[in-house]
Each structure stands twice: as C-alpha cells, then as structure tokens.
Short mmCIF file of C-alpha atoms in Angstrom, two decimals:
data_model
loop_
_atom_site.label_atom_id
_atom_site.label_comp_id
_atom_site.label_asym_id
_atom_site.label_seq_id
_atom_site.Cartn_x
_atom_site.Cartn_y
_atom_site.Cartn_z
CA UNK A 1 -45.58 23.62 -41.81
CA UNK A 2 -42.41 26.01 -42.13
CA UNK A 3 -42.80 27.04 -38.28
CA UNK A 4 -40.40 25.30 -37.27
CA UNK A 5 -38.25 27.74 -37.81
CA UNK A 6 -39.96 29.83 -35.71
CA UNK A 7 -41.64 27.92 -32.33
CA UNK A 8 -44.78 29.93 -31.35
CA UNK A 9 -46.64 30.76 -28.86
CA UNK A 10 -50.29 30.02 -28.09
CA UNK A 11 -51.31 34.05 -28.48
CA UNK A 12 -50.46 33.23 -32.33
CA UNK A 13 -53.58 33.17 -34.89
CA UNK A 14 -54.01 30.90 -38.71
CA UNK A 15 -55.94 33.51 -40.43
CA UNK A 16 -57.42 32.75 -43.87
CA UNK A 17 -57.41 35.73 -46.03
CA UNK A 18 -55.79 35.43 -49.87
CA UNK A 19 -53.97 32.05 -48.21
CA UNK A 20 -52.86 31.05 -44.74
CA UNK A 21 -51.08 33.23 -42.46
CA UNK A 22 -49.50 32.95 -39.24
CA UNK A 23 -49.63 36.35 -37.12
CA UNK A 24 -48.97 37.53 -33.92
CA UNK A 25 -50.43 39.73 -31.84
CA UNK A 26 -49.29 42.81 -33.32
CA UNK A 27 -46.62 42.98 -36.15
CA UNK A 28 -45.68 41.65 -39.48
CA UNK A 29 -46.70 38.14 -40.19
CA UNK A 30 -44.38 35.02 -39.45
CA UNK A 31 -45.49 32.26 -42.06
CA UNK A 32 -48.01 32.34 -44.88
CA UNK A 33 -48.82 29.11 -47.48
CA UNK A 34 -47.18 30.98 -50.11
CA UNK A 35 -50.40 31.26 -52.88
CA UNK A 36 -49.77 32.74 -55.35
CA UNK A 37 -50.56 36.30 -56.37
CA UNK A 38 -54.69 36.72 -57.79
CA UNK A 39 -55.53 33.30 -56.89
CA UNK A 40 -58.97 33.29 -55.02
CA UNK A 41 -59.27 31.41 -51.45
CA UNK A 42 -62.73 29.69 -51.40
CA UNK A 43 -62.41 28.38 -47.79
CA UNK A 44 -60.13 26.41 -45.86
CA UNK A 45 -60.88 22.14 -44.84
CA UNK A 46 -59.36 19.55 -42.84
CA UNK A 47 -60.30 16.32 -44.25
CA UNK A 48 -60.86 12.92 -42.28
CA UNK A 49 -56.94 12.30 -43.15
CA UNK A 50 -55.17 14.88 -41.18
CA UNK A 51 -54.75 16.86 -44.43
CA UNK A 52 -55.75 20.60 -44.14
CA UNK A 53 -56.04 22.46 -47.73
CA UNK A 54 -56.91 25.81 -48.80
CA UNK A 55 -59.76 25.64 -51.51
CA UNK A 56 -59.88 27.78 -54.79
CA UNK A 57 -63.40 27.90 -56.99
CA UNK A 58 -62.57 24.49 -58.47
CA UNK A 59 -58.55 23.87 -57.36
CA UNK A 60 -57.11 23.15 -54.21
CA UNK A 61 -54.38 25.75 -53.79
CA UNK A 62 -52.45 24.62 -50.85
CA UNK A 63 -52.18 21.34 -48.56
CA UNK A 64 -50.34 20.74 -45.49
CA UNK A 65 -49.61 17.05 -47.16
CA UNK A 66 -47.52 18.86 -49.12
CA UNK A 67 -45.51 20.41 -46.40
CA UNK A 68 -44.82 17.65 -43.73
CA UNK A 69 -42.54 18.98 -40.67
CA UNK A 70 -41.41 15.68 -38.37
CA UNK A 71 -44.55 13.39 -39.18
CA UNK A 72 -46.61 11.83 -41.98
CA UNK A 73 -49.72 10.22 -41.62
CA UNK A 74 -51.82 7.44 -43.63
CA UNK A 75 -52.67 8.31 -47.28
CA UNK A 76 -49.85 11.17 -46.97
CA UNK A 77 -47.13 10.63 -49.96
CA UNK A 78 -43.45 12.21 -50.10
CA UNK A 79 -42.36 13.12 -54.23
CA UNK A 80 -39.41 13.61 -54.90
CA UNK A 81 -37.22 15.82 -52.70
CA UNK A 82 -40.05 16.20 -50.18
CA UNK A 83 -38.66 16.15 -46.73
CA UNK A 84 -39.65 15.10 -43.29
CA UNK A 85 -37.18 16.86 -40.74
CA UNK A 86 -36.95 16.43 -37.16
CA UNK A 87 -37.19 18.76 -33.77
CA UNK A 88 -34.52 19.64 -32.13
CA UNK A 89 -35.15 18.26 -29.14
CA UNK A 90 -37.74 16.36 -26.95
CA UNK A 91 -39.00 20.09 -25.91
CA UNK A 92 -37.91 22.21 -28.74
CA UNK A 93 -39.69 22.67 -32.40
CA UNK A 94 -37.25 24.05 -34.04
CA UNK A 95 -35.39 22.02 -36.50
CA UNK A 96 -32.94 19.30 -35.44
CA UNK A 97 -30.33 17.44 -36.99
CA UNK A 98 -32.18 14.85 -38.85
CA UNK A 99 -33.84 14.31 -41.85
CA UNK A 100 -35.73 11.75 -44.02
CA UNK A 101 -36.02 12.63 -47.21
CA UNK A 102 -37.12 10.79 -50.59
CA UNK A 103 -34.22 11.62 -53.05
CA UNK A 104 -34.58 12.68 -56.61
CA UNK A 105 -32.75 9.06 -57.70
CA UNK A 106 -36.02 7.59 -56.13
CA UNK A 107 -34.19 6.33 -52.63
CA UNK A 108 -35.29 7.34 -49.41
CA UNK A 109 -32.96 7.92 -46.76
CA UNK A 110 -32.50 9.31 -43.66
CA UNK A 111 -29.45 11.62 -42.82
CA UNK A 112 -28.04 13.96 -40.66
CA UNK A 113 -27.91 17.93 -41.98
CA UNK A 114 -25.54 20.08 -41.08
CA UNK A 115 -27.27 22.73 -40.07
CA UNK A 116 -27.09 26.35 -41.10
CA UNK A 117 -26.78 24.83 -44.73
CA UNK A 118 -28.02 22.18 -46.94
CA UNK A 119 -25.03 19.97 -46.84
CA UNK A 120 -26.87 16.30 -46.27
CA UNK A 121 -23.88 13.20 -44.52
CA UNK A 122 -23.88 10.44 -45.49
CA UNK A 123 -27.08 8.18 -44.72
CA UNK A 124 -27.78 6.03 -42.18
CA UNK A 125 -30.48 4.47 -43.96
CA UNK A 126 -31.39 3.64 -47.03
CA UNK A 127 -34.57 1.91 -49.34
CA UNK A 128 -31.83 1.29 -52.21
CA UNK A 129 -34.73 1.93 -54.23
CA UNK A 130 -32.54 4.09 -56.42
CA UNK A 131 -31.86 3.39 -60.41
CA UNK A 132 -30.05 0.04 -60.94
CA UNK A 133 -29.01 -2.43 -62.96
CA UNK A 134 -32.00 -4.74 -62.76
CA UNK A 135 -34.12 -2.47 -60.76
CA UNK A 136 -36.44 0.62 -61.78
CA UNK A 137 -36.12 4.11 -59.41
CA UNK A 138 -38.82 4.94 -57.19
CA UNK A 139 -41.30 7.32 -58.10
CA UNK A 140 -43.34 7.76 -54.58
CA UNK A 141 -43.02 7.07 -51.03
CA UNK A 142 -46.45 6.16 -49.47
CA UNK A 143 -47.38 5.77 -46.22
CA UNK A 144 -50.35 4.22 -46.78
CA UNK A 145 -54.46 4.04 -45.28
CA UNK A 146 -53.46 0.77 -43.55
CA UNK A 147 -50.56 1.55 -42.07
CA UNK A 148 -48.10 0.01 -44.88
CA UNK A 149 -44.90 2.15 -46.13
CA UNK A 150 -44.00 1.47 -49.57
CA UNK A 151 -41.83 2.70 -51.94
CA UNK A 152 -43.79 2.74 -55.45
CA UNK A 153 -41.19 2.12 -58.56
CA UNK A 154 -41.04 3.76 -61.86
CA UNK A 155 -42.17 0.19 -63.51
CA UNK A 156 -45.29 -0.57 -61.16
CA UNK A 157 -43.61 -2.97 -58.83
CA UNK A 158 -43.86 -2.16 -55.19
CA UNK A 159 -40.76 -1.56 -52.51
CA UNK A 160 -42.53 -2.74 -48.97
CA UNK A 161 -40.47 -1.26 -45.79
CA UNK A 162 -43.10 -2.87 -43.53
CA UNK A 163 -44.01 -6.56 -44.48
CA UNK A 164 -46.59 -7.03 -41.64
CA UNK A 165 -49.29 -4.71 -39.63
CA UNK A 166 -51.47 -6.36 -37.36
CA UNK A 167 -52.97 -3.86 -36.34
CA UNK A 168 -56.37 -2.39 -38.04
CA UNK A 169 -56.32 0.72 -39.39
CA UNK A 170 -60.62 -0.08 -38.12
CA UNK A 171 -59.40 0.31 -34.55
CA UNK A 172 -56.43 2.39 -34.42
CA UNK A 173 -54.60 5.69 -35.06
CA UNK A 174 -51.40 5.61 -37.27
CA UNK A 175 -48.78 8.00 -37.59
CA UNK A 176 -45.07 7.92 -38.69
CA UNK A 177 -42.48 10.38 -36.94
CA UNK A 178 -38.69 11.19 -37.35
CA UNK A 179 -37.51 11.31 -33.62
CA UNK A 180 -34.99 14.20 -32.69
CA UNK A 181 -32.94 11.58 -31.96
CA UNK A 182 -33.30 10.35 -36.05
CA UNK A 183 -35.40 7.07 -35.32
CA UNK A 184 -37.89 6.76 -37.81
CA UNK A 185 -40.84 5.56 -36.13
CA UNK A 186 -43.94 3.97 -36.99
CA UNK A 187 -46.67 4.36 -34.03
CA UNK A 188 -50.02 3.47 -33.49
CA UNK A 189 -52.83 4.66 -30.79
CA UNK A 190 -56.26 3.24 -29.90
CA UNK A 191 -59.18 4.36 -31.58
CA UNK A 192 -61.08 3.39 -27.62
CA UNK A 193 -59.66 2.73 -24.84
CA UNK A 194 -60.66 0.79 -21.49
CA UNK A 195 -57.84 2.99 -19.23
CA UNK A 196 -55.94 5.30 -19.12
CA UNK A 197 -52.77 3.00 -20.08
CA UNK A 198 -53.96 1.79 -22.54
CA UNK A 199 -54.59 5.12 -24.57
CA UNK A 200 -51.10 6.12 -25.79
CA UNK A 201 -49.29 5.92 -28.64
CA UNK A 202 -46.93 2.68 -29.07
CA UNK A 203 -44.36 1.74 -31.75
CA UNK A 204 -44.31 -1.01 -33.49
CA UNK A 205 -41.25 -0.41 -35.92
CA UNK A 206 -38.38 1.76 -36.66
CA UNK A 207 -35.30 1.91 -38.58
CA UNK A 208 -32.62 1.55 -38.46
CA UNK A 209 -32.42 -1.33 -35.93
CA UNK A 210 -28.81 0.46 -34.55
CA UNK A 211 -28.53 4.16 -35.27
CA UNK A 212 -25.23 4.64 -34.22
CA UNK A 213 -23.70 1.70 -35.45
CA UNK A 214 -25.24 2.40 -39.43
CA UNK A 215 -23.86 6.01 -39.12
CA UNK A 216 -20.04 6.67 -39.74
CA UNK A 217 -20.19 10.79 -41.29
CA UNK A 218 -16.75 12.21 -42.73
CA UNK A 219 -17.74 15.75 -42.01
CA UNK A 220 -19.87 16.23 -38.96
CA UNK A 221 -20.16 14.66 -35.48
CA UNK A 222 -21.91 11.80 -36.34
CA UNK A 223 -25.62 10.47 -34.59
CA UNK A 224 -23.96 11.83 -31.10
CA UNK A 225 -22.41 15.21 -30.43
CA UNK A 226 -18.41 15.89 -30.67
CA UNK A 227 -16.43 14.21 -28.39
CA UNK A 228 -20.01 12.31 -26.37
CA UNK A 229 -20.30 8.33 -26.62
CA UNK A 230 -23.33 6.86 -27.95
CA UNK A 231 -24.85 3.73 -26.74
CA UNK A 232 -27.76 1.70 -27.62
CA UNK A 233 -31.26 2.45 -25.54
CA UNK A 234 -34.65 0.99 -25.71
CA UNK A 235 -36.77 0.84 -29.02
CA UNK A 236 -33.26 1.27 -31.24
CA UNK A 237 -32.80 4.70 -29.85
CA UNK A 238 -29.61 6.19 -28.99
CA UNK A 239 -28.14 7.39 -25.72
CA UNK A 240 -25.84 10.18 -24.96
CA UNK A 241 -22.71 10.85 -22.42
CA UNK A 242 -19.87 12.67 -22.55
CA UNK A 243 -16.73 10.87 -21.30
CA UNK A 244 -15.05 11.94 -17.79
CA UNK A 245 -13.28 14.90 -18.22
CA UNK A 246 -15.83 16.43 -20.34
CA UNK A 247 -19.15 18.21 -20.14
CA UNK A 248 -21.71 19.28 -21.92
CA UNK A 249 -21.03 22.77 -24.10
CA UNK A 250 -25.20 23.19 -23.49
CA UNK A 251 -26.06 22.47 -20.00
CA UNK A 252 -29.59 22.87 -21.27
CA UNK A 253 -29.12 20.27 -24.10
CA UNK A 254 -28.02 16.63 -23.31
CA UNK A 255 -27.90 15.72 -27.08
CA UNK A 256 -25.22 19.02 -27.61
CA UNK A 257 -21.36 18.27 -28.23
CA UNK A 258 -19.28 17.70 -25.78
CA UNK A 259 -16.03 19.74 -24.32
CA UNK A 260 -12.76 19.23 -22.15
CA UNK A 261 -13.13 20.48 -18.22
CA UNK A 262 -9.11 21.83 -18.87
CA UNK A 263 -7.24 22.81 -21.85
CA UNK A 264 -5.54 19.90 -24.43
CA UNK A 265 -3.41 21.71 -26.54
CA UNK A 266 0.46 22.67 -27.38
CA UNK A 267 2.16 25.53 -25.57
CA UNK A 268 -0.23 25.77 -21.99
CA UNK A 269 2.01 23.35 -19.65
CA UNK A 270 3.51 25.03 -16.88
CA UNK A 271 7.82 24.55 -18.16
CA UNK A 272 9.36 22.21 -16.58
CA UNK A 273 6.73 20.33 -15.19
CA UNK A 274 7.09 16.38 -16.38
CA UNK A 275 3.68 16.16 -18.53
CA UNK A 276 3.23 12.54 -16.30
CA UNK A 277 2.04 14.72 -13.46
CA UNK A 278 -0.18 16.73 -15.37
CA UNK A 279 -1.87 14.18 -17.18
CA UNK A 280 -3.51 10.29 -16.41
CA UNK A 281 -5.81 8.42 -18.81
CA UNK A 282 -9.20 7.22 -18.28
CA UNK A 283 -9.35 4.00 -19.81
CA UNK A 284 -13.10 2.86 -21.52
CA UNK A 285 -13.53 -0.78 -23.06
CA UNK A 286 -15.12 -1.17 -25.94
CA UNK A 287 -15.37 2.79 -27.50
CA UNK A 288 -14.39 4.23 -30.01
CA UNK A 289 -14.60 7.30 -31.93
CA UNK A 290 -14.40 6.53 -35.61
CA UNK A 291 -12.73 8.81 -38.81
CA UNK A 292 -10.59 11.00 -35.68
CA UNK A 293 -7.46 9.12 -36.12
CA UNK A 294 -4.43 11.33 -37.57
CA UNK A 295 -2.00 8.33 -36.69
CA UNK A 296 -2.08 5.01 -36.93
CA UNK A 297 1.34 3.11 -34.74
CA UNK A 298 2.39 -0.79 -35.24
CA UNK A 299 3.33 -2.54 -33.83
CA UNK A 300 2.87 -1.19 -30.50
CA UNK A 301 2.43 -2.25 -26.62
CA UNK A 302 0.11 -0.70 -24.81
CA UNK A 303 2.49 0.65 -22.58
CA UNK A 304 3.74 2.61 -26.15
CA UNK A 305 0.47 3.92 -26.64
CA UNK A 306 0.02 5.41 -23.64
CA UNK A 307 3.61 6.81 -23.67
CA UNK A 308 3.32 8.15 -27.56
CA UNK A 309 -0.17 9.94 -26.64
CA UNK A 310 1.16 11.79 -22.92
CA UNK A 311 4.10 13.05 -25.11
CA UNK A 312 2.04 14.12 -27.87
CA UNK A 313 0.18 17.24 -26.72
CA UNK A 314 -1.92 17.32 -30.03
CA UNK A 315 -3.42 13.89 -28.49
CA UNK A 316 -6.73 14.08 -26.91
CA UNK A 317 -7.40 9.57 -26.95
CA UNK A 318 -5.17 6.74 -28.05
CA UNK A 319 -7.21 3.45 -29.44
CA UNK A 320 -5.14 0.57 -28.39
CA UNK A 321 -6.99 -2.98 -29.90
CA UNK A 322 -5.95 -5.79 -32.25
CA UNK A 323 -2.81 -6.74 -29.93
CA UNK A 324 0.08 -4.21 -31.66
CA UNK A 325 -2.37 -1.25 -32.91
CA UNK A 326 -2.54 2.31 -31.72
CA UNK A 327 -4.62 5.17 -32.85
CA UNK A 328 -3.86 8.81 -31.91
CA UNK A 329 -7.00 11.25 -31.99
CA UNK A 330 -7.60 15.18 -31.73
CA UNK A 331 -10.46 17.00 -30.80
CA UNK A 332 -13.22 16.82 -31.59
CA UNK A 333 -13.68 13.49 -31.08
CA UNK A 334 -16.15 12.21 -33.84
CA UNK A 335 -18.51 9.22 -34.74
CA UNK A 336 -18.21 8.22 -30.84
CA UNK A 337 -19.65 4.73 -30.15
CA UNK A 338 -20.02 1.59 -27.31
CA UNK A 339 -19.50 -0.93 -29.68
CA UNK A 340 -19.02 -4.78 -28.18
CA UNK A 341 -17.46 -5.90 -31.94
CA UNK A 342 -14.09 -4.00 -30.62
CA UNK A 343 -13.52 -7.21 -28.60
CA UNK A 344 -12.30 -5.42 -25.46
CA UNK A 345 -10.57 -2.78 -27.13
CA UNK A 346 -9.12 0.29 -25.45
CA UNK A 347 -9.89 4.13 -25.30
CA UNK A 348 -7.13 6.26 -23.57
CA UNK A 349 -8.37 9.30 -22.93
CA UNK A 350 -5.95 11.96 -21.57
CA UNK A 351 -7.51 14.12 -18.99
CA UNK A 352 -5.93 16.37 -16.52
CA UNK A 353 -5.23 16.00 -13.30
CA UNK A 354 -5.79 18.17 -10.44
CA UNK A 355 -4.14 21.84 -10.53
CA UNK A 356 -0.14 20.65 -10.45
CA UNK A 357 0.61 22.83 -7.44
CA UNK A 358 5.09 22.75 -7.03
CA UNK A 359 6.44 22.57 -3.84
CA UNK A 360 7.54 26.04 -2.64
CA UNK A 361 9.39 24.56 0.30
CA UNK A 362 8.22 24.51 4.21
CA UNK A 363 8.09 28.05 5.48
CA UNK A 364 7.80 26.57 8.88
CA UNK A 365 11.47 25.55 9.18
CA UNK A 366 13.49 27.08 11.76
CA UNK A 367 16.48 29.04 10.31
CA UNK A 368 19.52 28.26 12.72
#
C-alpha cells in the first residue's frame, strides 16, 4: 500500500470505517484506500492468498492485489501500468530507486526512476513481450498459484519467465520481491520446518543474471551511485564502493553517490604551484564508468593520457585501453562498473595529494 511514502510507526492503527484508513495517534489521517464517495463498506477480509479487500453488499471495493508496494505473491496479477517499486534501503520503506513495472505495450521491465518525478531510464530488463512483427502484446503478468511467472499475450499464447519450479507450492511459501538493490527475486520458505535453518526464505531465481552490466542509463547514475564502482556479489546482486579519494555523500547510506575528499575543478590551485605536485592518479584495472566521456584522444600512450588529464583541470578520470585510446571524464562519474571484458584496461583517477605546503625557508639559519 501507498505507505511507503510515509514509514510508520507501530502506535499507527488500519481502521475500517467508509474504507481503509491509516491514522495516528492523534491528527489527520496518513493513507486511506481511496473508495469512493456513498459506497457502503460491508467488512474487511484477508483471503488464504495474501489478498486483503474491503467488501461492499455484493462488490469488492478495494484490494491490496491491486496496490502491490515491493512484493507480489501467488495468484497476484500486474495490468497494465501496475507497478511493483522497491525500498530504499535494506532498513528503510520508503521508496527506492527501482521499479518493475508491466508497460502499457504489454512488456515488463524493470528500471531505475528518477526520483522526485516519473521519468523511468532505460531498462535493465526486459520480457520483449511488447507488440511485434510476429508476436501479439501482453495483456497480464501473473505470478501464478504454483510459483510460475508468465506473461499472458493478447492471442492466448503464454510468455514463461520461469521454465522450471521444483518446488511444491503443497510444501512451501512463495513470494516475489524487487530488492532495493533492483534484483527481482523469486523466493520460497518452508511450509514446516525441522530447525531453525531450515525455516527461511531462499531464492531460487532472479533477473537479471548481471545488474550492472544490463544497465547503461543516459540520464541518471546508473544501478550504483555517482562516481561509486559496482561489482558483482552473491545471488546476481550488486556491490557498492566508492573509489579512493572519495566518500560517501550519506555516511548513513552505502548505496548513496559518491563525492571527492578535495576540490576538482578550474580556478582553486594555489598559482604557481606545478599541478604534478598537487595531483597523482590512482590507477584501477578493469573499471570503467560508461556515457562520462567528453573526449575521446587517439592515438595516445599512456604516458599522454595521464599528461592530457593532470593538465586538464575539468578531468576527474582518464580511460586508457585498446593500446592508443584515451577517455577524459568529469564529475559525476556515471554507469561505474568492474567489468573483466575491458581486458586490463585502465582508470586514472586524479586525486589530490596531501596539503602542498611551499617551503618558507629555514628560520633556524644563523644570519652572519
């Protein structure tokens, strides 16, 4: 439901009076379901799905189906432009940077929002269950009472996402959940279990395989924060780290962008003061940052690189790669990546070094 928006605590009450409402303590109310104006509330169920509705005399007038936050459950179906968005963070409910939502063309993607608007980047993943030439659009995606997802077409064919569950929908729990880091999950739970370790909930699929490798995004950071590297972690999830020389701009937030420890720009270096002893490079194999170029030099040594980006005070990283290629990059630092296809490729990033203190001469020297 829409509280997301607004994380709760526990003194918070669901009160069913002409719908549902969410209200605090004292004050105005915080959420309600929305019913309309006149329409009469019966009662209020939770059925053996998950699903809770609000009952008229012969309609149901509300379902939380209807309204899924960051998971979906068996028999639960997304229409078109339903979305499924996720938390923030591992500890925070409020809404995050990722969504997976079942387009109007009938494809269902997941994509990063940028947030504080409704401009969607471009997707990481994708059904490609869309209108095409010798394919009908999808009309439904179901996730459904044994644990199958499946994109239903306009035509009656069926798009499968998962082509085998062993598991028995007899003996375990399913759910599906959009992580905050924007894996889409499918997990399952036992029904019984013998021990303690054994009653948890495990996935046993998620897409994409490689987040940060299927996302390149023209207009936003990308999977990671600005100027932080992503690698690859357990169950295709990604992991975070800003580069030395940088920390994080929310200490309280390792998933946040990224800054410089010291200024990079034009016009701050102390005159006269060669920029070669007020700047080195830290030099990363095998990362990149992706779409942050604004020059591209060849041929070129490495030894040019390095020489064009200390010069250039509008350079924050020089990619040096393919033998005679280098790429100049600003902040911020975009679409940052380990990726092993670069083939040993280089990342100069300038830092500064340590306070250039000039030498004021010994005052211990004897005047004759």
């Amino acid at each position: 439901m829409a509280t997301t928006l607004h994380p709760v605590d526990r003194n918070y009450n669901f009160t069913l009076i002409k719908g549902l409402y969410l209200l605090p303590p004292q004050g105005e109310q915080l959420w309600s379901s929305g019913i309309r104006d006149g329409a009469l509330v019966n009662g209020g169920l939770m059925d053996d799905n998950g699903n809770f509705m609000v009952l008229g005399s012969n309609s149901t007038l509300w379902e939380s189906f209807k309204f899924p936050v960051d998971t979906i459950l068996p028999t639960q179906i997304l229409d078109k432009g339903m979305v499924v968005s996720a938390k923030q963070s591992e500890t925070s409910f409020s809404i995050g940077r990722y969504i997976l939502v079942f387009q109007c063309d009938g494809n269902l993607v997941s994509t990063t929002i940028n947030l504080l608007s409704d401009h969607l980047n471009e997707p990481y993943y994708s059904t490609g269950t869309a209108a095409g030439v010798s394919s009908s659009p999808g009309v439904q995606f179901v996730f459904n009472e044994s644990g199958y997802f499946l994109v239903s077409r306009e035509n009656g064919e069926i798009y499968l996402l998962t082509q085998r569950i062993t598991a028995s929908a007899k003996d375990f729990y399913f759910r599906a959940t959009i992580g905050f880091d924007g894996v889409f999950a499918h997990y399952l739970h036992p029904k019984s279990a013998s021990n303690d370790s054994d009653a948890k909930w495990t996935s046993v699929w998620f897409v994409p395989d490689n987040i940060y490798s299927a996302s390149l995004v023209s207009a936003s950071s990308g999977v990671c924060g600005f100027s932080s590297i992503c690698s690859l972690g357990g169950g295709g999830r990604p992991t975070f780290a800003c580069p030395k020389g940088y920390t994080l701009i929310n200490l309280n937030d390792e998933y946040s962008d990224c800054k410089p420890n010291s200024t990079l720009s034009c016009g701050d270096e102390p005159s006269g003061v060669p920029v070669e002893d007020l700047y080195d490079f830290e030099e990363l194999i095998n990362v990149d940052w992706p779409l942050a170029d604004y020059a591209l030099l060849e041929p070129f040594t490495e030894n040019q690189c390095r020489n064009s980006c200390l010069h250039d005070c509008m350079c924050s990283v020089a990619i040096f790669r393919l033998g005679d290629k280098c790429w100049k990059k600003k902040l911020p630092l975009s679409n940052g990546r380990v990726d092993p296809g670069l083939n040993g490729g280089k990342a100069l990033l300038k830092v500064r070094k340590d306070p250039y203190i000039p030498c004021q001469g010994n005052k211990n020297k004897r005047e004759l």
